[in-house]
Short mmCIF file of C-alpha atoms in Angstrom, two decimals:
data_model
loop_
_atom_site.label_atom_id
_atom_site.label_comp_id
_atom_site.label_asym_id
_atom_site.label_seq_id
_atom_site.Cartn_x
_atom_site.Cartn_y
_atom_site.Cartn_z
CA MET A 1 0.00 0.00 0.00
CA THR A 2 2.86 2.42 0.75
CA ASP A 3 3.86 2.64 -2.92
CA LYS A 4 0.71 4.75 -3.40
CA LEU A 5 2.09 7.50 -1.17
CA GLN A 6 4.01 10.55 -2.34
CA LEU A 7 6.17 12.21 0.32
CA ILE A 8 5.62 15.98 0.43
CA SER A 9 7.95 16.94 3.27
CA CYS A 10 9.93 15.53 6.18
CA ASN A 11 11.11 17.46 9.25
CA LYS A 12 13.07 16.24 12.25
CA VAL A 13 11.36 17.10 15.54
CA HIS A 14 12.01 15.77 19.07
CA SER A 15 14.35 13.14 17.59
CA GLY A 16 11.56 11.78 15.38
CA GLU A 17 10.20 12.75 11.99
CA LEU A 18 7.10 14.64 10.92
CA ARG A 19 6.21 13.49 7.41
CA ARG A 20 3.47 14.73 5.10
CA TYR A 21 2.11 12.57 2.31
CA LYS A 22 -0.41 12.87 -0.50
CA HIS A 23 -2.22 10.04 -2.22
CA GLN A 24 -5.31 9.08 -4.16
CA ALA A 25 -8.08 7.86 -1.85
CA SER A 26 -10.80 5.60 -3.19
CA SER A 27 -13.26 6.37 -0.37
CA VAL A 28 -13.38 10.08 -1.23
CA ASN A 29 -12.47 9.74 -4.91
CA CYS A 30 -9.80 12.45 -4.86
CA GLU A 31 -6.29 13.27 -3.73
CA MET A 32 -5.83 13.57 0.03
CA THR A 33 -3.06 14.77 2.33
CA PHE A 34 -2.14 13.50 5.76
CA ALA A 35 0.74 13.83 8.22
CA VAL A 36 2.39 11.28 10.48
CA PHE A 37 4.76 11.82 13.38
CA LEU A 38 7.16 8.90 13.81
CA PRO A 39 9.05 8.89 17.14
CA LEU A 40 12.68 7.81 17.16
CA GLN A 41 11.61 4.34 18.27
CA ALA A 42 9.89 3.91 14.90
CA LEU A 43 12.97 4.96 12.97
CA ASN A 44 15.70 2.86 14.58
CA SER A 45 16.95 -0.37 13.10
CA GLN A 46 15.07 -2.47 15.64
CA GLY A 47 11.71 -1.16 14.40
CA GLU A 48 10.09 -1.16 17.83
CA SER A 49 6.39 -2.03 17.73
CA LEU A 50 4.38 1.14 18.39
CA PRO A 51 0.70 2.13 18.76
CA ALA A 52 -1.02 4.97 16.89
CA LEU A 53 -3.17 7.92 17.93
CA TYR A 54 -5.35 9.44 15.20
CA TRP A 55 -6.00 13.16 15.52
CA LEU A 56 -8.98 14.78 13.74
CA SER A 57 -8.94 18.56 13.41
CA GLY A 58 -11.82 21.04 13.35
CA LEU A 59 -13.55 23.42 10.98
CA THR A 60 -11.28 25.34 8.57
CA CYS A 61 -8.23 23.27 9.58
CA THR A 62 -5.86 21.06 7.59
CA ASP A 63 -3.45 18.43 8.89
CA GLU A 64 -0.96 21.22 9.63
CA ASN A 65 -2.86 23.06 12.39
CA PHE A 66 -2.29 20.36 14.98
CA SER A 67 1.31 19.67 13.99
CA GLN A 68 2.26 23.35 14.13
CA LYS A 69 0.28 24.52 17.18
CA SER A 70 -0.43 21.68 19.61
CA GLY A 71 3.05 20.99 21.00
CA ALA A 72 2.26 17.27 21.04
CA PHE A 73 5.48 15.82 19.67
CA LYS A 74 7.64 15.87 22.80
CA ALA A 75 5.20 13.78 24.83
CA ALA A 76 4.40 11.52 21.87
CA SER A 77 8.14 10.91 21.43
CA GLU A 78 8.64 10.11 25.11
CA LEU A 79 5.62 7.79 25.19
CA GLY A 80 6.41 6.07 21.89
CA ILE A 81 3.09 6.94 20.24
CA VAL A 82 2.79 7.52 16.49
CA LEU A 83 0.49 10.44 15.61
CA ILE A 84 -1.55 10.26 12.39
CA MET A 85 -3.24 13.49 11.26
CA PRO A 86 -5.55 13.61 8.22
CA ASP A 87 -7.01 16.62 6.47
CA THR A 88 -10.55 17.66 7.43
CA SER A 89 -12.26 17.15 4.05
CA PRO A 90 -11.76 16.43 0.37
CA ARG A 91 -10.31 19.36 -1.54
CA GLY A 92 -10.66 20.72 -5.05
CA CYS A 93 -13.58 18.57 -6.16
CA ASN A 94 -15.26 21.50 -7.96
CA LEU A 95 -18.61 20.95 -6.30
CA PRO A 96 -21.10 23.85 -6.27
CA GLY A 97 -20.78 25.80 -3.03
CA GLU A 98 -17.78 23.77 -1.89
CA ASP A 99 -15.73 26.82 -0.95
CA ASP A 100 -18.50 29.31 -0.10
CA SER A 101 -18.44 29.08 3.71
CA TYR A 102 -16.18 28.01 6.56
CA ASP A 103 -18.65 25.56 8.11
CA PHE A 104 -19.61 23.47 5.08
CA GLY A 105 -17.71 21.91 2.19
CA SER A 106 -13.93 22.35 2.07
CA GLY A 107 -12.46 22.09 5.56
CA ALA A 108 -15.78 20.89 6.96
CA GLY A 109 -16.25 17.23 6.06
CA PHE A 110 -17.74 16.35 9.49
CA TYR A 111 -16.21 12.86 9.31
CA LEU A 112 -19.42 11.27 8.03
CA ASN A 113 -20.40 9.48 4.82
CA ALA A 114 -22.57 11.81 2.75
CA THR A 115 -25.62 10.27 1.11
CA GLN A 116 -26.84 13.28 -0.90
CA ALA A 117 -25.61 14.25 -4.37
CA PRO A 118 -23.25 15.80 -5.26
CA TRP A 119 -21.51 15.37 -1.88
CA SER A 120 -21.82 11.59 -1.73
CA GLU A 121 -19.24 11.13 -4.49
CA HIS A 122 -16.45 12.62 -2.39
CA TYR A 123 -17.51 13.48 1.15
CA ARG A 124 -17.04 10.09 2.79
CA MET A 125 -14.56 11.08 5.46
CA HIS A 126 -15.74 8.40 7.89
CA ASP A 127 -14.66 5.62 5.53
CA TYR A 128 -11.44 7.49 4.82
CA VAL A 129 -10.47 7.84 8.50
CA VAL A 130 -11.61 4.40 9.64
CA ASN A 131 -10.51 2.30 6.66
CA ASP A 132 -8.39 3.95 3.96
CA LEU A 133 -6.03 5.97 6.12
CA PRO A 134 -5.00 3.10 8.45
CA GLU A 135 -4.28 0.87 5.45
CA LEU A 136 -1.86 3.49 4.15
CA ALA A 137 -0.35 4.97 7.30
CA GLU A 138 0.12 1.96 9.55
CA PRO A 139 2.52 0.11 7.19
CA LEU A 140 4.88 3.11 7.51
CA PHE A 141 6.08 1.76 10.87
CA ASN A 142 6.05 -1.41 12.92
CA PHE A 143 2.45 -1.04 14.07
CA SER A 144 1.55 -2.78 17.33
CA GLY A 145 -2.09 -3.21 16.30
CA GLU A 146 -3.31 -0.80 19.00
CA ARG A 147 -4.91 2.51 18.04
CA SER A 148 -6.87 5.31 19.72
CA ILE A 149 -8.49 8.48 18.42
CA SER A 150 -8.81 12.12 19.46
CA GLY A 151 -9.82 15.47 17.98
CA HIS A 152 -10.99 19.03 18.42
CA SER A 153 -14.40 20.63 17.80
CA MET A 154 -15.69 19.11 14.53
CA GLY A 155 -12.77 16.71 14.89
CA GLY A 156 -13.87 15.89 18.43
CA HIS A 157 -17.25 15.00 16.96
CA GLY A 158 -15.37 12.91 14.39
CA ALA A 159 -13.33 11.08 17.00
CA LEU A 160 -16.46 10.27 18.98
CA ILE A 161 -18.49 8.93 16.07
CA CYS A 162 -15.60 6.98 14.52
CA ALA A 163 -14.99 5.18 17.80
CA LEU A 164 -18.63 4.79 18.84
CA ARG A 165 -19.52 3.32 15.45
CA ASN A 166 -16.41 1.09 15.39
CA PRO A 167 -15.50 0.37 19.02
CA GLN A 168 -13.57 -2.78 18.10
CA ARG A 169 -11.01 -0.67 16.20
CA TYR A 170 -10.00 1.69 19.01
CA ASN A 171 -8.68 1.40 22.56
CA SER A 172 -9.72 4.83 23.86
CA ILE A 173 -11.27 8.16 22.84
CA SER A 174 -10.61 11.75 23.79
CA ALA A 175 -11.71 15.15 22.55
CA PHE A 176 -11.29 18.87 23.06
CA SER A 177 -14.48 20.94 22.81
CA PRO A 178 -16.34 18.42 20.64
CA ILE A 179 -19.61 19.12 18.84
CA CYS A 180 -21.53 16.72 21.07
CA ASN A 181 -25.05 16.93 19.67
CA PRO A 182 -24.82 18.07 16.01
CA SER A 183 -28.45 17.21 15.31
CA GLU A 184 -29.38 20.08 17.63
CA CYS A 185 -26.90 22.85 16.74
CA PRO A 186 -26.51 25.25 13.79
CA TRP A 187 -23.21 23.80 12.55
CA GLY A 188 -24.61 20.29 12.56
CA ASN A 189 -27.97 21.25 11.08
CA LYS A 190 -26.27 22.91 8.12
CA ALA A 191 -23.86 20.06 7.48
CA PHE A 192 -26.28 17.19 8.08
CA SER A 193 -29.12 18.61 5.98
CA ASN A 194 -26.77 19.02 3.01
CA TYR A 195 -24.69 15.86 3.40
CA LEU A 196 -27.46 13.54 4.65
CA GLY A 197 -30.76 15.09 3.58
CA ASN A 198 -33.70 16.05 5.75
CA ASP A 199 -34.44 12.68 7.40
CA ARG A 200 -33.43 13.40 10.99
CA GLN A 201 -33.44 9.67 11.79
CA GLN A 202 -30.39 9.36 9.56
CA TRP A 203 -28.77 12.22 11.43
CA LYS A 204 -28.84 10.17 14.65
CA GLU A 205 -26.43 7.69 13.08
CA TRP A 206 -23.79 10.47 13.09
CA ASP A 207 -24.62 12.18 16.38
CA ALA A 208 -22.31 11.32 19.29
CA SER A 209 -24.95 11.86 21.96
CA GLU A 210 -27.37 9.53 20.17
CA LEU A 211 -24.68 6.89 19.59
CA LEU A 212 -23.29 7.01 23.11
CA GLY A 213 -26.76 6.73 24.60
CA LYS A 214 -27.25 3.30 23.00
CA ALA A 215 -23.64 2.04 23.03
CA THR A 216 -23.12 -1.52 24.23
CA ASP A 217 -19.31 -1.53 23.93
CA GLN A 218 -17.66 0.98 26.22
CA LEU A 219 -14.29 2.66 25.67
CA PRO A 220 -12.39 4.95 28.05
CA LEU A 221 -13.45 8.50 27.16
CA LEU A 222 -11.88 11.81 28.20
CA ILE A 223 -13.19 15.24 27.16
CA ASP A 224 -11.81 18.67 28.01
CA GLN A 225 -14.04 21.71 27.52
CA GLY A 226 -13.13 25.32 28.17
CA SER A 227 -15.58 27.32 30.26
CA ALA A 228 -14.88 30.49 28.21
CA ASP A 229 -15.44 28.79 24.86
CA GLU A 230 -17.54 31.14 22.72
CA PHE A 231 -19.27 28.17 21.06
CA LEU A 232 -20.08 26.27 24.25
CA GLN A 233 -23.83 26.83 24.57
CA LEU A 234 -24.96 27.23 20.96
CA GLN A 235 -22.79 24.73 19.09
CA LEU A 236 -21.02 22.26 21.39
CA LYS A 237 -23.70 21.23 23.92
CA PRO A 238 -21.67 18.92 26.20
CA GLN A 239 -24.64 18.54 28.53
CA ALA A 240 -26.32 16.33 25.90
CA LEU A 241 -23.36 13.96 25.99
CA ILE A 242 -23.27 13.99 29.79
CA SER A 243 -26.96 13.10 29.87
CA ALA A 244 -26.52 10.28 27.35
CA ALA A 245 -23.55 8.88 29.27
CA SER A 246 -25.53 8.94 32.50
CA LYS A 247 -28.44 7.04 30.96
CA ALA A 248 -26.15 4.46 29.37
CA ASP A 249 -23.80 4.23 32.37
CA TYR A 250 -20.96 5.05 29.98
CA PRO A 251 -17.57 5.89 31.59
CA LEU A 252 -17.25 9.52 30.48
CA GLU A 253 -14.80 11.91 32.14
CA LEU A 254 -15.66 15.46 31.08
CA ARG A 255 -13.49 18.18 32.60
CA MET A 256 -14.58 21.82 32.49
CA GLN A 257 -11.41 23.89 32.32
CA SER A 258 -11.96 27.33 33.80
CA GLY A 259 -11.19 30.33 31.58
CA TYR A 260 -10.08 28.43 28.48
CA ASP A 261 -11.50 29.20 25.04
CA HIS A 262 -11.85 27.23 21.79
CA SER A 263 -8.35 27.89 20.46
CA TYR A 264 -5.17 25.87 20.09
CA PHE A 265 -3.87 27.59 23.22
CA PHE A 266 -6.41 25.40 25.02
CA ILE A 267 -5.28 22.26 23.18
CA ALA A 268 -1.60 22.99 23.84
CA SER A 269 -2.35 23.37 27.56
CA PHE A 270 -3.79 19.87 27.95
CA ILE A 271 -2.53 17.77 25.03
CA GLU A 272 0.03 16.00 27.21
CA ASP A 273 -2.77 14.92 29.56
CA HIS A 274 -4.55 13.35 26.61
CA LEU A 275 -1.44 11.57 25.34
CA HIS A 276 -0.80 10.09 28.79
CA PHE A 277 -4.47 9.10 29.00
CA HIS A 278 -4.26 7.20 25.73
CA ALA A 279 -0.88 5.67 26.61
CA LYS A 280 -2.55 3.80 29.48
CA TYR A 281 -4.78 1.96 27.03
CA LEU A 282 -2.41 1.61 24.06
CA LYS A 283 0.28 -0.42 25.85
#
């Protein structure tokens, strides 16, 4: 599978390597870009077996936002965790309205499988993250077979639904400021009505609060949410997830962090906590 990858760049960081690749992806029927951080342990001649943490970014982001702003590589290097960071949507598909707004289309794939034309031909980011990307990225190192997933905002929503829909594939979940109940917020309403149509029953299949409320397989789940987040009440709605977890007796740890907003300053402040959280379940 690795012969399908074209290396874009490679930078040494914390004794490891940050690599960016592009490739043709069948799930989204276009060229995609992703980044992978390989700790030193993955580069030495012994080829130590390592786990992977997938990071899904939020609205308007690419794979580069997390790699440039989160400060995650030092802890990932020390813990021996490979980081795999995809883009947030297909790009350059020439669909009508694709680039008209920040919260739909390019940079806003919502990590679901679109069912409505013309989006269904390309906007199948769930299949890309869960199936295509692991097949390409995991052969780049001696993969231990253990993987977890995390993300921010729209990417937090993505991490939740990828793991809740496929619990056998992941060891643990975490998120920063996730969109917890997209069926009931403006961002989600706009994306779901265009990608999935107007049948709100279909929306529930991609709503973390709905999925968690009926989950039978339980994964360790950590969420950090800033109390000063400008999107907290209207868009993110963590209370819906708390309520669903309570009803399902799901082991959710949701920490309200006083004074923090929605930015990467927030992520950088707590990313090491999340890496140590996942390390407990990846090894």
